mmCIF file of C-alpha atoms in Angstrom:
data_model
loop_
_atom_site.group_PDB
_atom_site.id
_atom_site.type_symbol
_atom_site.label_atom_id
_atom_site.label_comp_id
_atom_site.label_asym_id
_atom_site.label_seq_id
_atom_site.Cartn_x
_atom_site.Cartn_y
_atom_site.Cartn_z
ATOM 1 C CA UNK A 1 -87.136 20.677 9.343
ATOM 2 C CA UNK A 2 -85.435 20.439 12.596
ATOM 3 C CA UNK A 3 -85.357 23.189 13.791
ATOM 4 C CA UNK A 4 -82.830 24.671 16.205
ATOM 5 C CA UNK A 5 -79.874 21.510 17.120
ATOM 6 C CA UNK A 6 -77.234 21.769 19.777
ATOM 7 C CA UNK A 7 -74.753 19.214 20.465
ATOM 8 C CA UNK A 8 -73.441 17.950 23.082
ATOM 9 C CA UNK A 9 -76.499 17.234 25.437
ATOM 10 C CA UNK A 10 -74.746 17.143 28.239
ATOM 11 C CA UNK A 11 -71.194 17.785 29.415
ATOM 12 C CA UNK A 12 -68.647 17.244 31.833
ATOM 13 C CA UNK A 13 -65.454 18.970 31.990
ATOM 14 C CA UNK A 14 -62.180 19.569 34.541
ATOM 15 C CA UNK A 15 -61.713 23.385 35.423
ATOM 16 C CA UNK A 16 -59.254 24.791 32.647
ATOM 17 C CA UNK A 17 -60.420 22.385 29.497
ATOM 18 C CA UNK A 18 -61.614 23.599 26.703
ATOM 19 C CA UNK A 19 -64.381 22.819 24.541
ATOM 20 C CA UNK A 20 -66.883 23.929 21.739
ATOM 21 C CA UNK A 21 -70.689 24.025 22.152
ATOM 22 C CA UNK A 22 -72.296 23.620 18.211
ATOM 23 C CA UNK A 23 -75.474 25.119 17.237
ATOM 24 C CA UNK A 24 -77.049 24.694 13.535
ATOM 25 C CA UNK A 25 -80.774 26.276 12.046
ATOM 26 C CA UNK A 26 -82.485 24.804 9.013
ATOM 27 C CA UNK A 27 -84.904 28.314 9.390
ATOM 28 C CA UNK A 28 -82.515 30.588 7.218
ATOM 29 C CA UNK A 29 -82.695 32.626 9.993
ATOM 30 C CA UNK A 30 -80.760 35.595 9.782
ATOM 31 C CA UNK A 31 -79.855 36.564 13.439
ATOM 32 C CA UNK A 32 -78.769 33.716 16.101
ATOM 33 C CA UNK A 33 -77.507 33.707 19.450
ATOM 34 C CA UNK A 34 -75.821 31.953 22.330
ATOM 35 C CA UNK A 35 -77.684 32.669 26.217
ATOM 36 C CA UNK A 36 -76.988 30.872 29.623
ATOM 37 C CA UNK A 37 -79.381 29.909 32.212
ATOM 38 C CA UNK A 38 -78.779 29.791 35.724
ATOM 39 C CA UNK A 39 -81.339 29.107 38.570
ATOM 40 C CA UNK A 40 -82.901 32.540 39.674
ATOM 41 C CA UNK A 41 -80.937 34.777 36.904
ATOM 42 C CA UNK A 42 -83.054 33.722 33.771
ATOM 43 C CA UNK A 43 -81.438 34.121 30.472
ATOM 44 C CA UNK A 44 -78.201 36.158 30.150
ATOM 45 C CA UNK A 45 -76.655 36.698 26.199
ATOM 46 C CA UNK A 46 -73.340 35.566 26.204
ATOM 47 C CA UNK A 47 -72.891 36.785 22.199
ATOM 48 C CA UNK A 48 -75.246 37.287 19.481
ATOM 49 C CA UNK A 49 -74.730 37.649 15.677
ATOM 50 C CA UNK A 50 -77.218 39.797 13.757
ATOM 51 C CA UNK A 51 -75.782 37.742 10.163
ATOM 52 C CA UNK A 52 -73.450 35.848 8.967
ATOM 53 C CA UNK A 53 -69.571 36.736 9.736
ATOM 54 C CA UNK A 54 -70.877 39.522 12.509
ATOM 55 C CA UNK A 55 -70.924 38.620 16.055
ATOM 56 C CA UNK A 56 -71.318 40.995 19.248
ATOM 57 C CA UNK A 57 -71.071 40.558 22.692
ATOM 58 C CA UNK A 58 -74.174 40.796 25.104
ATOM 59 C CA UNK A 59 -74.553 40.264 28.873
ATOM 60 C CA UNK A 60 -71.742 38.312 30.192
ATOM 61 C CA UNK A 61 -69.457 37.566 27.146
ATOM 62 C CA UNK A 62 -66.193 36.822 29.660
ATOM 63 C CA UNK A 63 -64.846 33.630 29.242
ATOM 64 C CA UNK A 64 -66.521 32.731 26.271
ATOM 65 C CA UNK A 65 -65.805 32.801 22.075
ATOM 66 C CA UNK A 66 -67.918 32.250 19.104
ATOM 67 C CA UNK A 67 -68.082 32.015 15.794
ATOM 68 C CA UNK A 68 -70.224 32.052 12.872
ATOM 69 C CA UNK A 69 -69.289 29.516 10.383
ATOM 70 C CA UNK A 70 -72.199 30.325 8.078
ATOM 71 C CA UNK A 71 -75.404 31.190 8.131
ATOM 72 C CA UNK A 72 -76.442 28.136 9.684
ATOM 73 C CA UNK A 73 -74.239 27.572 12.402
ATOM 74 C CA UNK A 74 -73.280 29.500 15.532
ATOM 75 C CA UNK A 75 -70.378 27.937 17.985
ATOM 76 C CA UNK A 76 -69.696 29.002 21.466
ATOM 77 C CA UNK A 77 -66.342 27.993 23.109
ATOM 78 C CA UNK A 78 -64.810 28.171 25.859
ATOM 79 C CA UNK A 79 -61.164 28.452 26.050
ATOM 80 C CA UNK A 80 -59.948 27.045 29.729
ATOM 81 C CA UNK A 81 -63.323 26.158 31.350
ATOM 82 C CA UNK A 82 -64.024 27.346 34.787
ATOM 83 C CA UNK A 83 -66.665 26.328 37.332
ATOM 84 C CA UNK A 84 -68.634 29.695 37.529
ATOM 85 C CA UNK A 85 -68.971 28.365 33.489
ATOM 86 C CA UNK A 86 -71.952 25.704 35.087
ATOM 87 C CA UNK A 87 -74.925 26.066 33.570
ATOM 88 C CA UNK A 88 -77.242 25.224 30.940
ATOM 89 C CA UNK A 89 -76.736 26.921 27.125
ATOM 90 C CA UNK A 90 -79.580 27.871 24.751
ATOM 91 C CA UNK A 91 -78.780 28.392 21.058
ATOM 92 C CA UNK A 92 -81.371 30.233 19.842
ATOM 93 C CA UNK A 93 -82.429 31.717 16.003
ATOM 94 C CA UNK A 94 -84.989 34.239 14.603
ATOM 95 C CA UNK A 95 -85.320 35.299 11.140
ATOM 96 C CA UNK A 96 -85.955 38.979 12.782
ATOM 97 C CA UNK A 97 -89.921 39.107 13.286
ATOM 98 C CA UNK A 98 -89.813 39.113 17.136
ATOM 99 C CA UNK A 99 -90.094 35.300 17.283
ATOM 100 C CA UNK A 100 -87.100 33.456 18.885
ATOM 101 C CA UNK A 101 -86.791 29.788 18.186
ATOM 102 C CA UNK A 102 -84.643 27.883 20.642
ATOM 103 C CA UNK A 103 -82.482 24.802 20.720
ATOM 104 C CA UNK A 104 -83.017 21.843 23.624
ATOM 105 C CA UNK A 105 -80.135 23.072 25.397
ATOM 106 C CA UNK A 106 -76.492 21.761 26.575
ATOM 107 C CA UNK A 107 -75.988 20.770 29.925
ATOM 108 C CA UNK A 108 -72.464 21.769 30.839
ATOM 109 C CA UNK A 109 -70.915 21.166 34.828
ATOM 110 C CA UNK A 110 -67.148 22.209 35.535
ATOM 111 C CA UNK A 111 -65.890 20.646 38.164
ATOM 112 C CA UNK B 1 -82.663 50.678 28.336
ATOM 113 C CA UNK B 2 -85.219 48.233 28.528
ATOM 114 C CA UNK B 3 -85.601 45.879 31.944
ATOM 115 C CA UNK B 4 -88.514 43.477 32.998
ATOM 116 C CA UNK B 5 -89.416 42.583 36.530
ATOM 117 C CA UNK B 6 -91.770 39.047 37.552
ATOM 118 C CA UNK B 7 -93.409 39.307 40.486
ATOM 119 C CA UNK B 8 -92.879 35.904 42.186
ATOM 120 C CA UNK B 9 -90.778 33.267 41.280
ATOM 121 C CA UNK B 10 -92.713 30.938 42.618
ATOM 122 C CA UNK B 11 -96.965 30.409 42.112
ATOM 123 C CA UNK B 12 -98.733 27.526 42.676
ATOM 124 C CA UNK B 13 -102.299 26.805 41.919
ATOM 125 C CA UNK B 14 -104.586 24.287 41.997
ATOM 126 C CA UNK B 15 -105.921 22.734 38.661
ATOM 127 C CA UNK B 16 -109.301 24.503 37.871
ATOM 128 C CA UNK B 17 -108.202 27.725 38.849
ATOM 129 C CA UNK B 18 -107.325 31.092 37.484
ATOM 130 C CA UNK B 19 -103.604 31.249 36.669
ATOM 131 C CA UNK B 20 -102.032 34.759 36.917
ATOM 132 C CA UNK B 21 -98.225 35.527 36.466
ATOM 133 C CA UNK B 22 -97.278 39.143 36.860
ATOM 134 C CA UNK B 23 -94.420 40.883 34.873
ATOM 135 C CA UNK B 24 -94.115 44.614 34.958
ATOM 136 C CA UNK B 25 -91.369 45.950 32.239
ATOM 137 C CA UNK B 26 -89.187 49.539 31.883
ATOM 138 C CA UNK B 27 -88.084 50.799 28.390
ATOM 139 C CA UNK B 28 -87.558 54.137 27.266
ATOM 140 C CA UNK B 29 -89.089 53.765 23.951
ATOM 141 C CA UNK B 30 -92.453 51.865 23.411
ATOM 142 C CA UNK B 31 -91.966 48.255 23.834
ATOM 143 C CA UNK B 32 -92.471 44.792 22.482
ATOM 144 C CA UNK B 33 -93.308 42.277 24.963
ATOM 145 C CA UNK B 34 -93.119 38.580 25.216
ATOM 146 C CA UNK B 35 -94.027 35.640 27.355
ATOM 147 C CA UNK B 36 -92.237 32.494 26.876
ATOM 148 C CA UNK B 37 -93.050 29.045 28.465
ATOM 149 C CA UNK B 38 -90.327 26.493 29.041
ATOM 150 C CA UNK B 39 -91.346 22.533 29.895
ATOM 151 C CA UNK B 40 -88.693 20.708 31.720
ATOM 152 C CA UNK B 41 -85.474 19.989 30.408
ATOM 153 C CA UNK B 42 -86.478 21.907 26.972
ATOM 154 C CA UNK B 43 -85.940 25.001 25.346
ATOM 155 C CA UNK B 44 -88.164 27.881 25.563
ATOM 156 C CA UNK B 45 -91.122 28.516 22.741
ATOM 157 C CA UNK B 46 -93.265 31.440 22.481
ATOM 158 C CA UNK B 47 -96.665 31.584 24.225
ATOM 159 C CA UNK B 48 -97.614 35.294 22.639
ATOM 160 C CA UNK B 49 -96.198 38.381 21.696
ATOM 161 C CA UNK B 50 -97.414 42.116 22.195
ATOM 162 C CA UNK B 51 -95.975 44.592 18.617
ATOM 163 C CA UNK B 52 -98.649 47.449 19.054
ATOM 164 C CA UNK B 53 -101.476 45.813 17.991
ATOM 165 C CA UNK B 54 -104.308 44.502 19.980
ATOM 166 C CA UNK B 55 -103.417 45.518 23.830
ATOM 167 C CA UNK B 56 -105.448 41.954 24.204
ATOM 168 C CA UNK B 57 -103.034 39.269 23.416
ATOM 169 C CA UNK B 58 -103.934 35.963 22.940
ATOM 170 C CA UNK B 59 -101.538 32.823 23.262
ATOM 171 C CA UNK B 60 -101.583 29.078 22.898
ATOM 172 C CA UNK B 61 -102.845 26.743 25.516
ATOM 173 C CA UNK B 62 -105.198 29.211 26.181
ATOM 174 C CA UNK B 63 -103.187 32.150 27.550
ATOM 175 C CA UNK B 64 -103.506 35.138 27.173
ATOM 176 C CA UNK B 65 -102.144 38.482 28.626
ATOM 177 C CA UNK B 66 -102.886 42.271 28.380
ATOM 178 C CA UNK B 67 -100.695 45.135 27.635
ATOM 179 C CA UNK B 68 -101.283 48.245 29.941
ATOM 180 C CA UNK B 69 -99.393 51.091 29.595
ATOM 181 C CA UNK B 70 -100.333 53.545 32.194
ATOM 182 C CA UNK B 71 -99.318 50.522 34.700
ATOM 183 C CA UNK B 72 -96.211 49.149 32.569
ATOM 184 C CA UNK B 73 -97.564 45.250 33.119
ATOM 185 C CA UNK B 74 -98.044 42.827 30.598
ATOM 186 C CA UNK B 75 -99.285 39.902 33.015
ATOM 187 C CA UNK B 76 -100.431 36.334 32.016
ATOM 188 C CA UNK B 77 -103.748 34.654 32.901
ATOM 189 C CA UNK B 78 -105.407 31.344 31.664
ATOM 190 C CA UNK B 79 -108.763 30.940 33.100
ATOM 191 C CA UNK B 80 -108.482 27.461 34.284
ATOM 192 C CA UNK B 81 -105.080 25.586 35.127
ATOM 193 C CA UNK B 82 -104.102 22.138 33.629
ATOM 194 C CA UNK B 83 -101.561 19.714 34.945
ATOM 195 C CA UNK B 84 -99.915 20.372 31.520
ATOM 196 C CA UNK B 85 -99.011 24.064 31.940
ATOM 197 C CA UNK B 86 -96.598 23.327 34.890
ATOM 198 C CA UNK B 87 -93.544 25.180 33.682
ATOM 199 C CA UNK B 88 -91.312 27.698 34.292
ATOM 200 C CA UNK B 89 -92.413 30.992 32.585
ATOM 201 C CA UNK B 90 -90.425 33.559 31.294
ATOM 202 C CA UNK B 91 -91.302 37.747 30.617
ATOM 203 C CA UNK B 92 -89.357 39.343 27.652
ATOM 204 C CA UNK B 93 -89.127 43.056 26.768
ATOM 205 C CA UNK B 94 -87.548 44.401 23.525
ATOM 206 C CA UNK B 95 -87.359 48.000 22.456
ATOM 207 C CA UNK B 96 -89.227 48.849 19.377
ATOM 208 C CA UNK B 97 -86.920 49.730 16.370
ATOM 209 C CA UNK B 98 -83.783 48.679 18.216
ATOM 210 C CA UNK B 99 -81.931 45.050 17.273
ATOM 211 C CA UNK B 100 -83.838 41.988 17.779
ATOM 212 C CA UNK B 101 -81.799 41.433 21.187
ATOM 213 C CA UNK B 102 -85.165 40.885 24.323
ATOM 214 C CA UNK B 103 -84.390 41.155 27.676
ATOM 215 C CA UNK B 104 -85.547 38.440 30.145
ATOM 216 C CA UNK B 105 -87.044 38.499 33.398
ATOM 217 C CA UNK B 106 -86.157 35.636 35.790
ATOM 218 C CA UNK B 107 -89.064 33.437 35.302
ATOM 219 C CA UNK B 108 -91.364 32.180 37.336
ATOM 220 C CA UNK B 109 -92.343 28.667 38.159
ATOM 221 C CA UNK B 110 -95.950 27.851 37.530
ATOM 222 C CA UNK B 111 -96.850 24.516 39.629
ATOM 223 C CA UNK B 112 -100.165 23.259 39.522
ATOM 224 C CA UNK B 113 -101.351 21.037 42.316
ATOM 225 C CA UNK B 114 -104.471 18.231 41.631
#
């Protein structure tokens, strides 16, 4: 059981490149979503999706896509990458009882 | 609406000593409350969770916190501080019956000196 997974790690990208941030639960969670976290500002919901093929946007959703493939997997991406985009993603997952289970996290810097 | 203040974003303490992070929430509708710890360059995990139950919460690692309603605070204490619990701490608020969507505070870094 892993858990929560997010690939890449870490990233590097050129303002105005693209790129897709994966997340995948083995919980059979129903509800999953995509958060950034910036020094001082805690975490801010980019999108969440309350099941499979439903997504909605939260906080600060500009910029940003997702999709959800299936139930398992959740993808953020971001069209023409900007440097305001810095900062570090959290997938997280909860099969709706309150607890949120989160991913390691994927280290993104626009230069 | 539903917002959560933490006092502090910043609290250091030496090891031994009471540990006390403050977090003072807003919602409209009664509230479900959450403290989160997150170890460097890892995710968050759950340290406890207030649903209307016990007002007393207790946590892992030995945390605790208590709900009070007439002062809107849920704030977190451990008795004694370890080297281990220096993390950054986060205060979550959710309104009861709405979507499973919290809202965060801004954490607050816990250091603990020797």
């Amino acid at each position: 059981n892993a858990g929560v997974t997010q690939t890449p790690k870490f990233q590097v990208l050129k303002t105005g490149q693209s790129m897709t941030l994966q997340c995948a639960q083995d919980m059979n969670h129903n509800s999953m979503y995509w958060y950034r976290q910036d020094p001082g500002m805690g975490l801010r919901l980019i999108y969440y999706s309350a099941s499979e093929g439903t997504t909605d946007k939260g906080e600060v959703p500009n910029g940003y896509n997702v999709s959800r493939l299936n139930k398992r997997e959740f993808s953020l991406r971001l069209e023409s990458a900007a440097p305001s985009q810095t900062s570090v993603y959290f997938c997280a997952s909860t099969p709706n009882t309150d607890t949120q289970y989160f991913g390691p996290g994927t280290r993104l810097t626009v230069l | 609406a539903q917002s959560v203040t933490q006092l502090g974003s910043h609290v250091s303490v030496s090891e031994g000593a009471l540990v006390l992070l403050r977090c003072n929430y807003s919602s409209s509708v009664p509230p479900y409350l959450f403290w989160y710890v997150q170890y460097p360059n890892q995710g968050l995990q759950l340290l406890l969770k207030y649903t209307s139950a016990a007002t007393l919460v207790k946590g892992i690692n030995g945390f605790e916190a208590e709900f009070k309603k007439s002062e809107t605070s849920f704030h977190l204490t451990k008795p004694s501080a370890h080297m281990s619990d220096a993390a950054e701490y986060f205060c979550a608020v959710r309104a009861s019956g709405g979507s499973y969507i919290p809202t965060f505070g801004r954490g607050t870094s816990l250091i603990v000196h020797p």
